[in-house]
Amino acid sequence: SLKLAECGLLGRIPDEISRLSVLRELSLYSNALTGTLPQGFSRLLHLRYLTLSNNQFHGTLPQYLNNFVLMREFWAHDNDFTGPIPSFSQAPDIYRVFLNDNSLTGLIPSDFIQATIGGMQESETIYVNLARNLLTGTVPASLDTLQNLEIVWMLGDNKWSGISDELCDNSNWNE
């Protein structure tokens, strides 16, 4: 674990972060870190917990995040990330995704957190916060395949055009 939260760190994350290839937890929240996520992150395939919240990161969330099959928690709220949200479709144990308060755009991927169907314990609650972004379109019907899991969805303050009818009878929907 590398926990550097609230340490007053400034600047960019160096690409040499890749040298920590067996790192399981990286916590960098509430600093003044800037720039985009370095390519070196793509080699941190053992990450289970990644916390980047409350910084000044920008740019798109890299697609290599979808390769983090061991990821359990991804916290990147309160930055200025743009572009599409990652699907996290290869991470069967992910149960915390906090991407709220960014400038993310586009649709929720049709395979968003789909690997959790076979991976999660029935007693665990999954939390997904995509609120206060610029997401558009219809909240997809594909999310209804997750109906047997207990999920707290926070989707408010986006630019949704609607919600799929299949989701309206799902009691796990919030906001």
PDB file of C-alpha atoms in Angstrom:
ATOM      1  CA  SER A   1       0.000   0.000   0.000  1.00  0.00           C
ATOM      2  CA  LEU A   2       1.032   3.546  -0.732  1.00  0.00           C
ATOM      3  CA  LYS A   3      -1.097   6.056   1.151  1.00  0.00           C
ATOM      4  CA  LEU A   4      -0.266   9.672   0.326  1.00  0.00           C
ATOM      5  CA  ALA A   5      -3.645  11.275   0.931  1.00  0.00           C
ATOM      6  CA  GLU A   6      -3.788  14.864   2.181  1.00  0.00           C
ATOM      7  CA  CYS A   7      -0.005  15.267   1.958  1.00  0.00           C
ATOM      8  CA  GLY A   8       0.103  18.524  -0.018  1.00  0.00           C
ATOM      9  CA  LEU A   9       1.497  16.815  -3.122  1.00  0.00           C
ATOM     10  CA  LEU A  10       1.772  19.051  -6.194  1.00  0.00           C
ATOM     11  CA  GLY A  11       2.270  18.388  -9.901  1.00  0.00           C
ATOM     12  CA  ARG A  12       1.929  15.288 -12.034  1.00  0.00           C
ATOM     13  CA  ILE A  13       2.219  11.615 -11.184  1.00  0.00           C
ATOM     14  CA  PRO A  14       5.472  10.424 -12.769  1.00  0.00           C
ATOM     15  CA  ASP A  15       5.374   7.614 -15.311  1.00  0.00           C
ATOM     16  CA  GLU A  16       7.878   5.788 -13.095  1.00  0.00           C
ATOM     17  CA  ILE A  17       4.918   4.816 -10.920  1.00  0.00           C
ATOM     18  CA  SER A  18       5.019   1.674 -13.055  1.00  0.00           C
ATOM     19  CA  ARG A  19       7.977   0.449 -11.003  1.00  0.00           C
ATOM     20  CA  LEU A  20       5.495  -0.308  -8.213  1.00  0.00           C
ATOM     21  CA  SER A  21       4.053  -3.130 -10.293  1.00  0.00           C
ATOM     22  CA  VAL A  22       2.822  -5.222  -7.333  1.00  0.00           C
ATOM     23  CA  LEU A  23       1.104  -2.306  -5.597  1.00  0.00           C
ATOM     24  CA  ARG A  24      -2.353  -3.257  -4.317  1.00  0.00           C
ATOM     25  CA  GLU A  25      -3.538   0.083  -2.935  1.00  0.00           C
ATOM     26  CA  LEU A  26      -2.754   3.634  -4.021  1.00  0.00           C
ATOM     27  CA  SER A  27      -4.360   6.522  -2.187  1.00  0.00           C
ATOM     28  CA  LEU A  28      -3.655  10.033  -3.493  1.00  0.00           C
ATOM     29  CA  TYR A  29      -6.870  11.862  -2.586  1.00  0.00           C
ATOM     30  CA  SER A  30      -7.031  15.495  -1.474  1.00  0.00           C
ATOM     31  CA  ASN A  31      -3.742  16.759  -2.840  1.00  0.00           C
ATOM     32  CA  ALA A  32      -3.063  19.240  -5.657  1.00  0.00           C
ATOM     33  CA  LEU A  33      -2.087  16.694  -8.286  1.00  0.00           C
ATOM     34  CA  THR A  34      -2.607  17.729 -11.915  1.00  0.00           C
ATOM     35  CA  GLY A  35      -2.330  16.392 -15.439  1.00  0.00           C
ATOM     36  CA  THR A  36      -3.575  13.198 -16.962  1.00  0.00           C
ATOM     37  CA  LEU A  37      -3.142   9.703 -15.574  1.00  0.00           C
ATOM     38  CA  PRO A  38       0.266   8.421 -16.689  1.00  0.00           C
ATOM     39  CA  GLN A  39       0.712   5.451 -19.005  1.00  0.00           C
ATOM     40  CA  GLY A  40       2.733   3.843 -16.189  1.00  0.00           C
ATOM     41  CA  PHE A  41      -0.531   3.173 -14.357  1.00  0.00           C
ATOM     42  CA  SER A  42      -1.325   0.588 -17.009  1.00  0.00           C
ATOM     43  CA  ARG A  43       1.312  -1.711 -15.493  1.00  0.00           C
ATOM     44  CA  LEU A  44      -0.207  -1.634 -11.991  1.00  0.00           C
ATOM     45  CA  LEU A  45      -2.375  -4.660 -12.675  1.00  0.00           C
ATOM     46  CA  HIS A  46      -2.450  -5.750  -9.015  1.00  0.00           C
ATOM     47  CA  LEU A  47      -4.298  -2.611  -7.902  1.00  0.00           C
ATOM     48  CA  ARG A  48      -7.384  -3.315  -5.853  1.00  0.00           C
ATOM     49  CA  TYR A  49      -7.967   0.161  -4.417  1.00  0.00           C
ATOM     50  CA  LEU A  50      -7.237   3.352  -6.340  1.00  0.00           C
ATOM     51  CA  THR A  51      -8.220   6.691  -4.838  1.00  0.00           C
ATOM     52  CA  LEU A  52      -7.583   9.819  -6.918  1.00  0.00           C
ATOM     53  CA  SER A  53     -10.403  12.038  -5.638  1.00  0.00           C
ATOM     54  CA  ASN A  54     -10.210  15.747  -4.805  1.00  0.00           C
ATOM     55  CA  ASN A  55      -7.294  16.648  -7.053  1.00  0.00           C
ATOM     56  CA  GLN A  56      -6.998  18.569 -10.307  1.00  0.00           C
ATOM     57  CA  PHE A  57      -6.622  15.695 -12.765  1.00  0.00           C
ATOM     58  CA  HIS A  58      -7.989  16.207 -16.264  1.00  0.00           C
ATOM     59  CA  GLY A  59      -8.250  14.410 -19.586  1.00  0.00           C
ATOM     60  CA  THR A  60      -9.952  11.142 -20.334  1.00  0.00           C
ATOM     61  CA  LEU A  61      -9.926   8.151 -18.044  1.00  0.00           C
ATOM     62  CA  PRO A  62      -7.637   5.690 -19.846  1.00  0.00           C
ATOM     63  CA  GLN A  63      -9.109   2.534 -21.318  1.00  0.00           C
ATOM     64  CA  TYR A  64      -6.429   0.479 -19.552  1.00  0.00           C
ATOM     65  CA  LEU A  65      -8.527   0.870 -16.396  1.00  0.00           C
ATOM     66  CA  ASN A  66     -10.752  -1.834 -17.908  1.00  0.00           C
ATOM     67  CA  ASN A  67      -7.813  -4.262 -17.632  1.00  0.00           C
ATOM     68  CA  PHE A  68      -7.613  -4.001 -13.832  1.00  0.00           C
ATOM     69  CA  VAL A  69      -9.347  -7.297 -13.103  1.00  0.00           C
ATOM     70  CA  LEU A  70      -8.543  -7.158  -9.362  1.00  0.00           C
ATOM     71  CA  MET A  71     -10.006  -3.662  -8.858  1.00  0.00           C
ATOM     72  CA  ARG A  72     -12.415  -3.424  -5.914  1.00  0.00           C
ATOM     73  CA  GLU A  73     -12.680   0.336  -5.435  1.00  0.00           C
ATOM     74  CA  PHE A  74     -12.100   3.205  -7.857  1.00  0.00           C
ATOM     75  CA  TRP A  75     -12.519   6.707  -6.471  1.00  0.00           C
ATOM     76  CA  ALA A  76     -11.915   9.598  -8.889  1.00  0.00           C
ATOM     77  CA  HIS A  77     -14.591  12.107  -7.931  1.00  0.00           C
ATOM     78  CA  ASP A  78     -14.035  15.874  -7.750  1.00  0.00           C
ATOM     79  CA  ASN A  79     -11.538  16.196 -10.591  1.00  0.00           C
ATOM     80  CA  ASP A  80     -11.982  17.393 -14.166  1.00  0.00           C
ATOM     81  CA  PHE A  81     -11.942  14.107 -16.049  1.00  0.00           C
ATOM     82  CA  THR A  82     -13.638  14.221 -19.439  1.00  0.00           C
ATOM     83  CA  GLY A  83     -14.748  11.728 -22.056  1.00  0.00           C
ATOM     84  CA  PRO A  84     -16.432   8.360 -21.585  1.00  0.00           C
ATOM     85  CA  ILE A  85     -16.606   6.382 -18.381  1.00  0.00           C
ATOM     86  CA  PRO A  86     -14.689   3.084 -18.242  1.00  0.00           C
ATOM     87  CA  SER A  87     -16.842  -0.038 -18.178  1.00  0.00           C
ATOM     88  CA  PHE A  88     -14.886  -1.901 -15.473  1.00  0.00           C
ATOM     89  CA  SER A  89     -16.357  -4.934 -17.230  1.00  0.00           C
ATOM     90  CA  GLN A  90     -13.400  -7.189 -16.379  1.00  0.00           C
ATOM     91  CA  ALA A  91     -13.469  -6.536 -12.603  1.00  0.00           C
ATOM     92  CA  PRO A  92     -15.760  -9.098 -10.915  1.00  0.00           C
ATOM     93  CA  ASP A  93     -15.187  -7.753  -7.394  1.00  0.00           C
ATOM     94  CA  ILE A  94     -15.607  -4.032  -7.973  1.00  0.00           C
ATOM     95  CA  TYR A  95     -18.076  -2.624  -5.483  1.00  0.00           C
ATOM     96  CA  ARG A  96     -17.215   1.083  -5.275  1.00  0.00           C
ATOM     97  CA  VAL A  97     -17.113   3.340  -8.357  1.00  0.00           C
ATOM     98  CA  PHE A  98     -17.154   7.043  -7.558  1.00  0.00           C
ATOM     99  CA  LEU A  99     -16.819   9.225 -10.666  1.00  0.00           C
ATOM    100  CA  ASN A 100     -19.129  12.027  -9.580  1.00  0.00           C
ATOM    101  CA  ASP A 101     -18.309  15.720  -9.958  1.00  0.00           C
ATOM    102  CA  ASN A 102     -16.241  15.506 -13.130  1.00  0.00           C
ATOM    103  CA  SER A 103     -17.029  16.434 -16.743  1.00  0.00           C
ATOM    104  CA  LEU A 104     -17.515  12.925 -18.083  1.00  0.00           C
ATOM    105  CA  THR A 105     -19.572  12.647 -21.262  1.00  0.00           C
ATOM    106  CA  GLY A 106     -21.381  10.089 -23.357  1.00  0.00           C
ATOM    107  CA  LEU A 107     -23.360   7.020 -22.426  1.00  0.00           C
ATOM    108  CA  ILE A 108     -23.047   4.444 -19.667  1.00  0.00           C
ATOM    109  CA  PRO A 109     -21.340   1.491 -21.410  1.00  0.00           C
ATOM    110  CA  SER A 110     -23.664  -1.448 -22.038  1.00  0.00           C
ATOM    111  CA  ASP A 111     -21.190  -3.758 -20.235  1.00  0.00           C
ATOM    112  CA  PHE A 112     -20.702  -1.429 -17.239  1.00  0.00           C
ATOM    113  CA  ILE A 113     -19.632  -3.509 -14.178  1.00  0.00           C
ATOM    114  CA  GLN A 114     -21.182  -6.615 -15.781  1.00  0.00           C
ATOM    115  CA  ALA A 115     -18.479  -8.917 -14.371  1.00  0.00           C
ATOM    116  CA  THR A 116     -19.934  -8.355 -10.889  1.00  0.00           C
ATOM    117  CA  ILE A 117     -22.837 -10.644 -11.785  1.00  0.00           C
ATOM    118  CA  GLY A 118     -20.714 -13.689 -11.057  1.00  0.00           C
ATOM    119  CA  GLY A 119     -18.203 -12.145  -8.706  1.00  0.00           C
ATOM    120  CA  MET A 120     -19.943 -10.339  -5.867  1.00  0.00           C
ATOM    121  CA  GLN A 121     -21.053 -11.769  -2.551  1.00  0.00           C
ATOM    122  CA  GLU A 122     -24.813 -11.441  -2.140  1.00  0.00           C
ATOM    123  CA  SER A 123     -24.388  -9.559   1.134  1.00  0.00           C
ATOM    124  CA  GLU A 124     -22.197  -6.797  -0.337  1.00  0.00           C
ATOM    125  CA  THR A 125     -23.758  -3.555  -1.483  1.00  0.00           C
ATOM    126  CA  ILE A 126     -22.286  -1.993  -4.615  1.00  0.00           C
ATOM    127  CA  TYR A 127     -22.112   1.809  -4.777  1.00  0.00           C
ATOM    128  CA  VAL A 128     -21.919   3.605  -8.120  1.00  0.00           C
ATOM    129  CA  ASN A 129     -21.871   7.411  -8.173  1.00  0.00           C
ATOM    130  CA  LEU A 130     -21.907   9.032 -11.610  1.00  0.00           C
ATOM    131  CA  ALA A 131     -23.757  12.185 -10.478  1.00  0.00           C
ATOM    132  CA  ARG A 132     -22.907  15.710 -11.575  1.00  0.00           C
ATOM    133  CA  ASN A 133     -21.240  14.934 -14.889  1.00  0.00           C
ATOM    134  CA  LEU A 134     -22.324  15.587 -18.484  1.00  0.00           C
ATOM    135  CA  LEU A 135     -23.545  12.061 -19.262  1.00  0.00           C
ATOM    136  CA  THR A 136     -26.244  11.822 -21.916  1.00  0.00           C
ATOM    137  CA  GLY A 137     -28.672   9.442 -23.540  1.00  0.00           C
ATOM    138  CA  THR A 138     -30.914   6.909 -21.905  1.00  0.00           C
ATOM    139  CA  VAL A 139     -29.846   5.073 -18.770  1.00  0.00           C
ATOM    140  CA  PRO A 140     -29.357   1.682 -20.459  1.00  0.00           C
ATOM    141  CA  ALA A 141     -31.564  -1.370 -20.044  1.00  0.00           C
ATOM    142  CA  SER A 142     -28.402  -3.496 -19.802  1.00  0.00           C
ATOM    143  CA  LEU A 143     -28.056  -2.345 -16.203  1.00  0.00           C
ATOM    144  CA  ASP A 144     -31.155  -4.361 -15.354  1.00  0.00           C
ATOM    145  CA  THR A 145     -29.065  -7.536 -15.692  1.00  0.00           C
ATOM    146  CA  LEU A 146     -27.551  -6.466 -12.370  1.00  0.00           C
ATOM    147  CA  GLN A 147     -30.951  -6.553 -10.633  1.00  0.00           C
ATOM    148  CA  ASN A 148     -30.070  -9.479  -8.352  1.00  0.00           C
ATOM    149  CA  LEU A 149     -27.261  -7.457  -6.780  1.00  0.00           C
ATOM    150  CA  GLU A 150     -27.816  -4.791  -4.186  1.00  0.00           C
ATOM    151  CA  ILE A 151     -26.624  -1.622  -5.891  1.00  0.00           C
ATOM    152  CA  VAL A 152     -26.998   1.982  -4.817  1.00  0.00           C
ATOM    153  CA  TRP A 153     -26.992   4.084  -7.983  1.00  0.00           C
ATOM    154  CA  MET A 154     -26.390   7.837  -7.865  1.00  0.00           C
ATOM    155  CA  LEU A 155     -26.976   9.249 -11.340  1.00  0.00           C
ATOM    156  CA  GLY A 156     -28.491  12.707 -10.750  1.00  0.00           C
ATOM    157  CA  ASP A 157     -27.488  16.010 -12.313  1.00  0.00           C
ATOM    158  CA  ASN A 158     -26.529  14.711 -15.744  1.00  0.00           C
ATOM    159  CA  LYS A 159     -28.163  15.295 -19.131  1.00  0.00           C
ATOM    160  CA  TRP A 160     -30.173  12.089 -19.378  1.00  0.00           C
ATOM    161  CA  SER A 161     -32.873  11.943 -22.025  1.00  0.00           C
ATOM    162  CA  GLY A 162     -34.643   9.106 -20.233  1.00  0.00           C
ATOM    163  CA  ILE A 163     -34.447   5.839 -18.392  1.00  0.00           C
ATOM    164  CA  SER A 164     -35.104   2.434 -19.947  1.00  0.00           C
ATOM    165  CA  ASP A 165     -38.502   0.967 -19.061  1.00  0.00           C
ATOM    166  CA  GLU A 166     -36.829  -2.232 -17.833  1.00  0.00           C
ATOM    167  CA  LEU A 167     -35.231  -0.293 -14.992  1.00  0.00           C
ATOM    168  CA  CYS A 168     -38.402   1.285 -13.684  1.00  0.00           C
ATOM    169  CA  ASP A 169     -39.484  -1.858 -11.824  1.00  0.00           C
ATOM    170  CA  ASN A 170     -36.070  -2.382 -10.193  1.00  0.00           C
ATOM    171  CA  SER A 171     -36.250  -1.391  -6.514  1.00  0.00           C
ATOM    172  CA  ASN A 172     -32.476  -0.841  -6.252  1.00  0.00           C
ATOM    173  CA  TRP A 173     -32.501   2.410  -8.215  1.00  0.00           C
ATOM    174  CA  ASN A 174     -31.711   5.622  -6.342  1.00  0.00           C
ATOM    175  CA  GLU A 175     -31.447   9.258  -7.452  1.00  0.00           C
TER     176      GLU A 175
END
